[in-house]
PDB file of C-alpha atoms in Angstrom:
ATOM      1  CA  MET A   1     -25.278 -34.480  15.754  1.00 94.00           C
ATOM      2  CA  PHE A   2     -28.187 -35.770  17.801  1.00 98.00           C
ATOM      3  CA  TYR A   3     -31.829 -36.132  16.775  1.00 99.00           C
ATOM      4  CA  GLY A   4     -34.833 -37.060  18.894  1.00 99.00           C
ATOM      5  CA  GLY A   5     -38.073 -38.927  18.353  1.00 99.00           C
ATOM      6  CA  CYS A   6     -40.965 -39.069  20.822  1.00 99.00           C
ATOM      7  CA  ASP A   7     -43.911 -41.449  20.400  1.00 98.00           C
ATOM      8  CA  VAL A   8     -46.800 -40.887  22.807  1.00 97.00           C
ATOM      9  CA  GLY A   9     -49.155 -43.818  22.336  1.00 92.00           C
ATOM     10  CA  SER A  10     -52.353 -44.894  24.031  1.00 86.00           C
ATOM     11  CA  ARG A  11     -50.562 -47.199  26.480  1.00 89.00           C
ATOM     12  CA  THR A  12     -46.907 -46.156  26.551  1.00 94.00           C
ATOM     13  CA  ALA A  13     -44.659 -43.239  25.666  1.00 97.00           C
ATOM     14  CA  LYS A  14     -41.304 -43.864  24.000  1.00 98.00           C
ATOM     15  CA  ALA A  15     -38.292 -41.714  23.191  1.00 99.00           C
ATOM     16  CA  VAL A  16     -35.291 -42.505  21.002  1.00 99.00           C
ATOM     17  CA  ILE A  17     -32.187 -40.388  20.435  1.00 99.00           C
ATOM     18  CA  ILE A  18     -29.928 -41.125  17.484  1.00 99.00           C
ATOM     19  CA  ASN A  19     -26.427 -39.876  16.785  1.00 96.00           C
ATOM     20  CA  GLU A  20     -26.315 -39.784  12.989  1.00 83.00           C
ATOM     21  CA  ASP A  21     -26.797 -43.496  12.141  1.00 86.00           C
ATOM     22  CA  LYS A  22     -26.707 -45.081  15.604  1.00 95.00           C
ATOM     23  CA  ILE A  23     -29.160 -45.247  18.488  1.00 98.00           C
ATOM     24  CA  ALA A  24     -27.639 -43.287  21.369  1.00 98.00           C
ATOM     25  CA  SER A  25     -30.372 -43.963  23.934  1.00 98.00           C
ATOM     26  CA  SER A  26     -34.023 -44.855  24.420  1.00 98.00           C
ATOM     27  CA  ALA A  27     -36.697 -44.835  27.107  1.00 99.00           C
ATOM     28  CA  LEU A  28     -40.215 -46.170  27.663  1.00 98.00           C
ATOM     29  CA  LEU A  29     -42.842 -45.154  30.240  1.00 98.00           C
ATOM     30  CA  ASP A  30     -46.552 -45.793  30.797  1.00 94.00           C
ATOM     31  CA  THR A  31     -48.569 -42.974  29.241  1.00 89.00           C
ATOM     32  CA  GLY A  32     -50.748 -42.123  32.233  1.00 85.00           C
ATOM     33  CA  SER A  33     -53.273 -39.283  32.162  1.00 85.00           C
ATOM     34  CA  SER A  34     -51.092 -36.421  30.872  1.00 93.00           C
ATOM     35  CA  PRO A  35     -49.417 -36.797  27.454  1.00 94.00           C
ATOM     36  CA  GLU A  36     -47.495 -33.548  27.953  1.00 95.00           C
ATOM     37  CA  VAL A  37     -46.005 -34.689  31.250  1.00 97.00           C
ATOM     38  CA  VAL A  38     -45.093 -38.206  30.133  1.00 97.00           C
ATOM     39  CA  ALA A  39     -43.586 -36.869  26.884  1.00 98.00           C
ATOM     40  CA  GLY A  40     -41.270 -34.643  28.894  1.00 98.00           C
ATOM     41  CA  ASN A  41     -40.430 -37.404  31.353  1.00 98.00           C
ATOM     42  CA  VAL A  42     -39.641 -40.036  28.747  1.00 98.00           C
ATOM     43  CA  MET A  43     -37.504 -37.627  26.710  1.00 99.00           C
ATOM     44  CA  ASP A  44     -35.666 -36.481  29.851  1.00 98.00           C
ATOM     45  CA  THR A  45     -34.917 -40.133  30.653  1.00 99.00           C
ATOM     46  CA  ALA A  46     -33.492 -40.738  27.177  1.00 99.00           C
ATOM     47  CA  LEU A  47     -31.464 -37.516  27.315  1.00 99.00           C
ATOM     48  CA  SER A  48     -30.000 -38.489  30.685  1.00 98.00           C
ATOM     49  CA  GLU A  49     -29.017 -41.903  29.340  1.00 98.00           C
ATOM     50  CA  ALA A  50     -27.302 -40.269  26.354  1.00 98.00           C
ATOM     51  CA  GLY A  51     -25.554 -37.740  28.604  1.00 98.00           C
ATOM     52  CA  ILE A  52     -26.890 -34.725  26.719  1.00 98.00           C
ATOM     53  CA  CYS A  53     -29.559 -32.035  27.185  1.00 97.00           C
ATOM     54  CA  MET A  54     -32.550 -30.969  25.083  1.00 97.00           C
ATOM     55  CA  GLU A  55     -30.561 -28.149  23.469  1.00 97.00           C
ATOM     56  CA  ASP A  56     -28.147 -30.718  22.002  1.00 98.00           C
ATOM     57  CA  LEU A  57     -30.899 -32.162  19.788  1.00 98.00           C
ATOM     58  CA  SER A  58     -30.834 -30.641  16.306  1.00 97.00           C
ATOM     59  CA  ARG A  59     -34.452 -31.632  15.648  1.00 98.00           C
ATOM     60  CA  ILE A  60     -37.220 -33.465  17.504  1.00 99.00           C
ATOM     61  CA  VAL A  61     -40.193 -35.115  15.806  1.00 99.00           C
ATOM     62  CA  GLY A  62     -43.330 -36.294  17.599  1.00 99.00           C
ATOM     63  CA  THR A  63     -45.617 -39.155  16.620  1.00 98.00           C
ATOM     64  CA  GLY A  64     -48.352 -41.346  18.088  1.00 95.00           C
ATOM     65  CA  TYR A  65     -51.857 -40.597  19.322  1.00 91.00           C
ATOM     66  CA  GLY A  66     -50.531 -37.844  21.567  1.00 94.00           C
ATOM     67  CA  ARG A  67     -48.163 -36.232  19.066  1.00 96.00           C
ATOM     68  CA  ARG A  68     -50.070 -32.943  19.045  1.00 95.00           C
ATOM     69  CA  ARG A  69     -49.471 -32.625  22.781  1.00 95.00           C
ATOM     70  CA  ILE A  70     -45.674 -32.937  22.742  1.00 97.00           C
ATOM     71  CA  PRO A  71     -44.654 -29.355  23.535  1.00 97.00           C
ATOM     72  CA  PHE A  72     -40.991 -29.627  22.542  1.00 98.00           C
ATOM     73  CA  ALA A  73     -41.429 -31.299  19.121  1.00 98.00           C
ATOM     74  CA  HIS A  74     -40.376 -29.250  16.102  1.00 98.00           C
ATOM     75  CA  ALA A  75     -42.582 -31.296  13.767  1.00 98.00           C
ATOM     76  CA  MET A  76     -45.102 -34.145  13.738  1.00 98.00           C
ATOM     77  CA  GLU A  77     -45.262 -37.288  11.633  1.00 98.00           C
ATOM     78  CA  SER A  78     -47.835 -40.067  11.344  1.00 96.00           C
ATOM     79  CA  GLU A  79     -47.258 -43.413  13.022  1.00 96.00           C
ATOM     80  CA  ILE A  80     -47.547 -45.035   9.593  1.00 97.00           C
ATOM     81  CA  SER A  81     -44.544 -43.212   8.136  1.00 97.00           C
ATOM     82  CA  CYS A  82     -42.488 -43.580  11.322  1.00 98.00           C
ATOM     83  CA  HIS A  83     -43.029 -47.329  11.668  1.00 98.00           C
ATOM     84  CA  GLY A  84     -42.332 -47.808   7.978  1.00 98.00           C
ATOM     85  CA  LEU A  85     -39.067 -45.873   8.103  1.00 98.00           C
ATOM     86  CA  ALA A  86     -37.882 -47.578  11.303  1.00 98.00           C
ATOM     87  CA  ALA A  87     -38.613 -51.049   9.928  1.00 97.00           C
ATOM     88  CA  TRP A  88     -36.784 -50.288   6.673  1.00 97.00           C
ATOM     89  CA  TRP A  89     -33.824 -48.730   8.573  1.00 97.00           C
ATOM     90  CA  SER A  90     -33.370 -51.888  10.644  1.00 96.00           C
ATOM     91  CA  ASN A  91     -34.144 -54.276   7.757  1.00 96.00           C
ATOM     92  CA  PRO A  92     -33.499 -52.595   4.363  1.00 96.00           C
ATOM     93  CA  SER A  93     -34.965 -55.576   2.509  1.00 96.00           C
ATOM     94  CA  ALA A  94     -38.358 -55.092   4.220  1.00 96.00           C
ATOM     95  CA  ARG A  95     -41.323 -54.709   1.902  1.00 97.00           C
ATOM     96  CA  ALA A  96     -44.053 -54.582   4.524  1.00 98.00           C
ATOM     97  CA  VAL A  97     -44.658 -53.781   8.184  1.00 98.00           C
ATOM     98  CA  ILE A  98     -47.245 -55.124  10.593  1.00 98.00           C
ATOM     99  CA  ASP A  99     -47.580 -53.100  13.768  1.00 97.00           C
ATOM    100  CA  ILE A 100     -49.735 -54.365  16.630  1.00 95.00           C
ATOM    101  CA  GLY A 101     -50.012 -51.843  19.415  1.00 90.00           C
ATOM    102  CA  GLY A 102     -52.111 -51.484  22.525  1.00 87.00           C
ATOM    103  CA  GLN A 103     -55.163 -50.009  20.802  1.00 86.00           C
ATOM    104  CA  ASP A 104     -54.719 -50.537  17.075  1.00 91.00           C
ATOM    105  CA  ALA A 105     -53.070 -52.599  14.355  1.00 94.00           C
ATOM    106  CA  LYS A 106     -51.554 -51.434  11.083  1.00 96.00           C
ATOM    107  CA  ALA A 107     -50.399 -53.108   7.879  1.00 97.00           C
ATOM    108  CA  ILE A 108     -48.038 -51.095   5.679  1.00 98.00           C
ATOM    109  CA  ARG A 109     -46.539 -51.799   2.245  1.00 98.00           C
ATOM    110  CA  LEU A 110     -43.114 -50.308   1.612  1.00 98.00           C
ATOM    111  CA  SER A 111     -41.202 -49.224  -1.465  1.00 96.00           C
ATOM    112  CA  PRO A 112     -37.556 -50.341  -1.864  1.00 94.00           C
ATOM    113  CA  ASP A 113     -36.403 -47.068  -0.265  1.00 91.00           C
ATOM    114  CA  GLY A 114     -38.689 -47.359   2.766  1.00 90.00           C
ATOM    115  CA  GLY A 115     -41.500 -45.126   1.544  1.00 94.00           C
ATOM    116  CA  VAL A 116     -45.117 -45.986   2.293  1.00 97.00           C
ATOM    117  CA  ILE A 117     -46.988 -47.315  -0.746  1.00 97.00           C
ATOM    118  CA  ARG A 118     -50.247 -48.340   0.903  1.00 97.00           C
ATOM    119  CA  TYR A 119     -51.578 -49.028   4.366  1.00 97.00           C
ATOM    120  CA  MET A 120     -54.625 -50.135   6.333  1.00 96.00           C
ATOM    121  CA  TYR A 121     -55.294 -49.932  10.029  1.00 90.00           C
ATOM    122  CA  ASN A 122     -57.841 -51.034  12.605  1.00 86.00           C
ATOM    123  CA  ASP A 123     -58.559 -48.843  15.608  1.00 71.00           C
ATOM    124  CA  LYS A 124     -62.259 -49.654  15.971  1.00 71.00           C
ATOM    125  CA  CYS A 125     -62.157 -53.162  17.427  1.00 75.00           C
ATOM    126  CA  ALA A 126     -59.890 -54.376  20.230  1.00 76.00           C
ATOM    127  CA  SER A 127     -59.897 -57.981  18.989  1.00 78.00           C
ATOM    128  CA  GLY A 128     -56.952 -57.305  16.660  1.00 86.00           C
ATOM    129  CA  THR A 129     -54.830 -55.362  19.139  1.00 89.00           C
ATOM    130  CA  GLY A 130     -52.694 -55.781  22.215  1.00 91.00           C
ATOM    131  CA  ARG A 131     -55.705 -54.894  24.356  1.00 92.00           C
ATOM    132  CA  PHE A 132     -57.235 -58.227  23.317  1.00 93.00           C
ATOM    133  CA  LEU A 133     -54.329 -60.080  24.926  1.00 95.00           C
ATOM    134  CA  GLU A 134     -54.523 -57.923  28.058  1.00 94.00           C
ATOM    135  CA  ILE A 135     -58.215 -58.707  28.546  1.00 93.00           C
ATOM    136  CA  MET A 136     -57.714 -62.422  27.918  1.00 95.00           C
ATOM    137  CA  ALA A 137     -54.738 -62.594  30.275  1.00 96.00           C
ATOM    138  CA  GLU A 138     -56.903 -61.043  32.992  1.00 94.00           C
ATOM    139  CA  ALA A 139     -59.663 -63.582  32.305  1.00 93.00           C
ATOM    140  CA  LEU A 140     -57.142 -66.420  32.620  1.00 96.00           C
ATOM    141  CA  GLY A 141     -55.559 -64.969  35.759  1.00 95.00           C
ATOM    142  CA  LEU A 142     -52.172 -64.676  34.047  1.00 97.00           C
ATOM    143  CA  PRO A 143     -49.746 -61.769  33.778  1.00 97.00           C
ATOM    144  CA  LEU A 144     -49.505 -60.521  30.204  1.00 95.00           C
ATOM    145  CA  SER A 145     -45.814 -61.429  30.127  1.00 94.00           C
ATOM    146  CA  ALA A 146     -46.656 -65.102  30.794  1.00 98.00           C
ATOM    147  CA  LEU A 147     -48.750 -65.650  27.667  1.00 97.00           C
ATOM    148  CA  GLU A 148     -45.856 -66.518  25.351  1.00 96.00           C
ATOM    149  CA  GLU A 149     -44.388 -69.168  27.658  1.00 97.00           C
ATOM    150  CA  THR A 150     -47.837 -70.566  28.481  1.00 98.00           C
ATOM    151  CA  GLY A 151     -48.833 -70.876  24.832  1.00 98.00           C
ATOM    152  CA  ASP A 152     -45.601 -72.749  24.069  1.00 97.00           C
ATOM    153  CA  LYS A 153     -46.847 -75.596  26.283  1.00 98.00           C
ATOM    154  CA  ALA A 154     -49.971 -76.193  24.205  1.00 98.00           C
ATOM    155  CA  VAL A 155     -50.660 -79.763  23.095  1.00 98.00           C
ATOM    156  CA  LYS A 156     -53.699 -79.101  20.911  1.00 97.00           C
ATOM    157  CA  ARG A 157     -54.543 -75.440  20.509  1.00 97.00           C
ATOM    158  CA  CYS A 158     -58.146 -74.335  20.739  1.00 97.00           C
ATOM    159  CA  VAL A 159     -59.958 -72.656  17.882  1.00 94.00           C
ATOM    160  CA  LEU A 160     -61.832 -69.526  18.922  1.00 92.00           C
ATOM    161  CA  SER A 161     -64.703 -68.436  16.713  1.00 85.00           C
ATOM    162  CA  SER A 162     -65.787 -65.206  18.412  1.00 79.00           C
ATOM    163  CA  GLN A 163     -64.836 -61.962  16.671  1.00 75.00           C
ATOM    164  CA  CYS A 164     -65.798 -59.746  19.616  1.00 81.00           C
ATOM    165  CA  VAL A 165     -63.585 -59.372  22.699  1.00 84.00           C
ATOM    166  CA  ILE A 166     -66.530 -59.747  25.078  1.00 83.00           C
ATOM    167  CA  PHE A 167     -67.796 -62.891  23.379  1.00 87.00           C
ATOM    168  CA  ALA A 168     -64.249 -64.248  23.113  1.00 90.00           C
ATOM    169  CA  GLU A 169     -63.832 -63.853  26.867  1.00 90.00           C
ATOM    170  CA  THR A 170     -67.033 -65.857  27.395  1.00 92.00           C
ATOM    171  CA  GLU A 171     -65.784 -68.476  24.932  1.00 94.00           C
ATOM    172  CA  VAL A 172     -62.496 -68.778  26.825  1.00 95.00           C
ATOM    173  CA  ILE A 173     -64.339 -69.418  30.087  1.00 94.00           C
ATOM    174  CA  SER A 174     -66.521 -72.026  28.361  1.00 95.00           C
ATOM    175  CA  LEU A 175     -63.459 -73.811  26.973  1.00 96.00           C
ATOM    176  CA  LEU A 176     -61.852 -73.956  30.410  1.00 96.00           C
ATOM    177  CA  ASN A 177     -65.076 -75.275  31.931  1.00 96.00           C
ATOM    178  CA  ALA A 178     -65.120 -77.936  29.219  1.00 96.00           C
ATOM    179  CA  GLY A 179     -61.725 -79.151  30.401  1.00 97.00           C
ATOM    180  CA  ARG A 180     -59.400 -77.517  27.875  1.00 97.00           C
ATOM    181  CA  SER A 181     -55.993 -76.600  29.270  1.00 98.00           C
ATOM    182  CA  ILE A 182     -54.861 -73.016  29.735  1.00 98.00           C
ATOM    183  CA  PRO A 183     -51.892 -73.491  27.335  1.00 98.00           C
ATOM    184  CA  ASP A 184     -54.245 -74.793  24.618  1.00 98.00           C
ATOM    185  CA  VAL A 185     -56.516 -71.791  25.131  1.00 98.00           C
ATOM    186  CA  VAL A 186     -53.617 -69.305  25.055  1.00 98.00           C
ATOM    187  CA  ALA A 187     -52.282 -70.796  21.820  1.00 98.00           C
ATOM    188  CA  GLY A 188     -55.778 -70.403  20.389  1.00 97.00           C
ATOM    189  CA  LEU A 189     -55.833 -66.761  21.461  1.00 97.00           C
ATOM    190  CA  HIS A 190     -52.536 -66.130  19.679  1.00 97.00           C
ATOM    191  CA  PHE A 191     -53.945 -67.556  16.443  1.00 97.00           C
ATOM    192  CA  ALA A 192     -57.236 -65.691  16.867  1.00 95.00           C
ATOM    193  CA  LEU A 193     -55.362 -62.387  17.084  1.00 95.00           C
ATOM    194  CA  ALA A 194     -53.107 -63.405  14.198  1.00 96.00           C
ATOM    195  CA  GLY A 195     -56.113 -64.216  12.024  1.00 95.00           C
ATOM    196  CA  ARG A 196     -57.635 -60.782  12.472  1.00 93.00           C
ATOM    197  CA  VAL A 197     -54.382 -58.981  11.746  1.00 96.00           C
ATOM    198  CA  ALA A 198     -53.619 -61.251   8.779  1.00 96.00           C
ATOM    199  CA  ALA A 199     -56.937 -60.256   7.203  1.00 94.00           C
ATOM    200  CA  LEU A 200     -55.851 -56.621   7.487  1.00 94.00           C
ATOM    201  CA  ALA A 201     -52.496 -57.395   5.868  1.00 96.00           C
ATOM    202  CA  ARG A 202     -54.054 -59.355   3.019  1.00 96.00           C
ATOM    203  CA  GLY A 203     -56.250 -56.354   2.288  1.00 95.00           C
ATOM    204  CA  ILE A 204     -53.232 -54.434   0.987  1.00 96.00           C
ATOM    205  CA  GLY A 205     -51.383 -57.397  -0.509  1.00 95.00           C
ATOM    206  CA  VAL A 206     -48.326 -57.434   1.741  1.00 95.00           C
ATOM    207  CA  GLU A 207     -45.265 -59.274   0.458  1.00 93.00           C
ATOM    208  CA  ALA A 208     -42.296 -60.786   2.282  1.00 95.00           C
ATOM    209  CA  PRO A 209     -40.153 -59.967   4.042  1.00 94.00           C
ATOM    210  CA  VAL A 210     -42.540 -58.508   6.601  1.00 98.00           C
ATOM    211  CA  VAL A 211     -41.182 -56.728   9.685  1.00 98.00           C
ATOM    212  CA  MET A 212     -43.304 -56.863  12.833  1.00 98.00           C
ATOM    213  CA  THR A 213     -43.276 -53.818  15.109  1.00 98.00           C
ATOM    214  CA  GLY A 214     -45.100 -52.759  18.265  1.00 95.00           C
ATOM    215  CA  GLY A 215     -45.208 -54.228  21.744  1.00 94.00           C
ATOM    216  CA  VAL A 216     -47.059 -57.382  20.666  1.00 96.00           C
ATOM    217  CA  ALA A 217     -44.087 -58.292  18.430  1.00 96.00           C
ATOM    218  CA  LYS A 218     -42.291 -59.293  21.637  1.00 95.00           C
ATOM    219  CA  ASN A 219     -44.744 -62.188  22.040  1.00 96.00           C
ATOM    220  CA  LYS A 220     -43.168 -64.946  19.955  1.00 96.00           C
ATOM    221  CA  GLY A 221     -46.390 -66.944  20.111  1.00 97.00           C
ATOM    222  CA  VAL A 222     -48.234 -64.232  18.193  1.00 97.00           C
ATOM    223  CA  PHE A 223     -45.198 -63.715  15.940  1.00 97.00           C
ATOM    224  CA  LYS A 224     -45.165 -67.389  14.905  1.00 97.00           C
ATOM    225  CA  ALA A 225     -48.948 -67.568  14.600  1.00 98.00           C
ATOM    226  CA  LEU A 226     -49.036 -64.534  12.315  1.00 98.00           C
ATOM    227  CA  SER A 227     -46.257 -65.877  10.100  1.00 97.00           C
ATOM    228  CA  GLU A 228     -48.059 -69.220   9.791  1.00 97.00           C
ATOM    229  CA  THR A 229     -51.449 -67.620   9.166  1.00 97.00           C
ATOM    230  CA  LEU A 230     -50.095 -65.273   6.501  1.00 96.00           C
ATOM    231  CA  GLY A 231     -47.880 -67.917   4.946  1.00 96.00           C
ATOM    232  CA  LEU A 232     -45.118 -65.315   4.722  1.00 95.00           C
ATOM    233  CA  GLU A 233     -41.722 -64.782   6.295  1.00 88.00           C
ATOM    234  CA  LEU A 234     -41.903 -62.480   9.303  1.00 95.00           C
ATOM    235  CA  VAL A 235     -38.692 -60.920  10.585  1.00 95.00           C
ATOM    236  CA  SER A 236     -37.837 -59.087  13.788  1.00 93.00           C
ATOM    237  CA  MET A 237     -36.341 -55.621  13.846  1.00 95.00           C
ATOM    238  CA  SER A 238     -32.583 -56.090  13.739  1.00 88.00           C
ATOM    239  CA  GLY A 239     -31.070 -54.995  17.053  1.00 89.00           C
ATOM    240  CA  VAL A 240     -34.043 -52.785  17.963  1.00 95.00           C
ATOM    241  CA  ASP A 241     -36.834 -53.205  20.514  1.00 97.00           C
ATOM    242  CA  PRO A 242     -39.947 -53.386  18.268  1.00 98.00           C
ATOM    243  CA  GLN A 243     -41.909 -51.343  20.799  1.00 97.00           C
ATOM    244  CA  LEU A 244     -39.586 -48.403  20.056  1.00 98.00           C
ATOM    245  CA  ALA A 245     -40.241 -48.433  16.299  1.00 98.00           C
ATOM    246  CA  GLY A 246     -42.450 -45.340  16.275  1.00 98.00           C
ATOM    247  CA  ALA A 247     -39.995 -43.259  18.292  1.00 99.00           C
ATOM    248  CA  LEU A 248     -37.058 -44.507  16.228  1.00 99.00           C
ATOM    249  CA  GLY A 249     -38.845 -43.598  13.010  1.00 98.00           C
ATOM    250  CA  ALA A 250     -39.589 -40.157  14.432  1.00 99.00           C
ATOM    251  CA  ALA A 251     -35.893 -39.665  15.256  1.00 99.00           C
ATOM    252  CA  LEU A 252     -34.973 -40.695  11.710  1.00 98.00           C
ATOM    253  CA  LYS A 253     -37.528 -38.205  10.388  1.00 98.00           C
ATOM    254  CA  ALA A 254     -35.910 -35.546  12.604  1.00 98.00           C
ATOM    255  CA  ARG A 255     -32.582 -36.283  10.940  1.00 97.00           C
ATOM    256  CA  GLU A 256     -34.213 -35.879   7.526  1.00 95.00           C
ATOM    257  CA  TYR A 257     -35.647 -32.501   8.524  1.00 94.00           C
ATOM    258  CA  ALA A 258     -32.274 -31.312   9.819  1.00 93.00           C
ATOM    259  CA  ASN A 259     -30.467 -32.407   6.660  1.00 88.00           C
ATOM    260  CA  ARG A 260     -32.853 -30.359   4.507  1.00 86.00           C
ATOM    261  CA  CYS A 261     -31.758 -27.145   6.205  1.00 70.00           C
TER     262      CYS A 261
END
């Protein structure tokens, strides 16, 4: 049997289809201006990849900021529960999740069976989110995808003191004008973001192993900086694109709903 999960976030929309305990297909698209349209498009893409149609899905669960605007979802679940379940499914030893998305960051403590014990999130300030990296990449004249490789070349990383994105951008320009290299600045940006997210995680007492989810988890510079700042082991999702965690968790929730019937 097939189950579907659709995660319509602030920046991207994701869909995952599972066949019992395996991922059958997945898709990712930019969100755009219409959550309803992109939800349909991303699910259609995943269905086409799996070689099935919407009617073949026993249940579909929606999640993300736009979950209430997914017309074909049978049920809705919070991003917190979906990311927690997906992280535990890929890494059953996980006891915490840190999710850094485009517009927010979340820290989640998990029970041994993947349930959510406690969580905290930040959606008020961009300095602890993927948007921070986007703005800084623009200021440096770099594509977002180049930040990881650029930061790896750092000789002596900069320390950024500004907590506000606008002030941080000014600080970056000042550092460059003072002769600091772009790699040193980028490495400093990775640690600045890590510091803000680590404070969130410490607020709920996360314990290792910690699984990192969300699009920012693909940036190994941030991944390493967060592990070092927290002083805890961070692990990647096993065999799963971390950006698909919300949609995967929603698909797993869909399977749970179907099995209750």
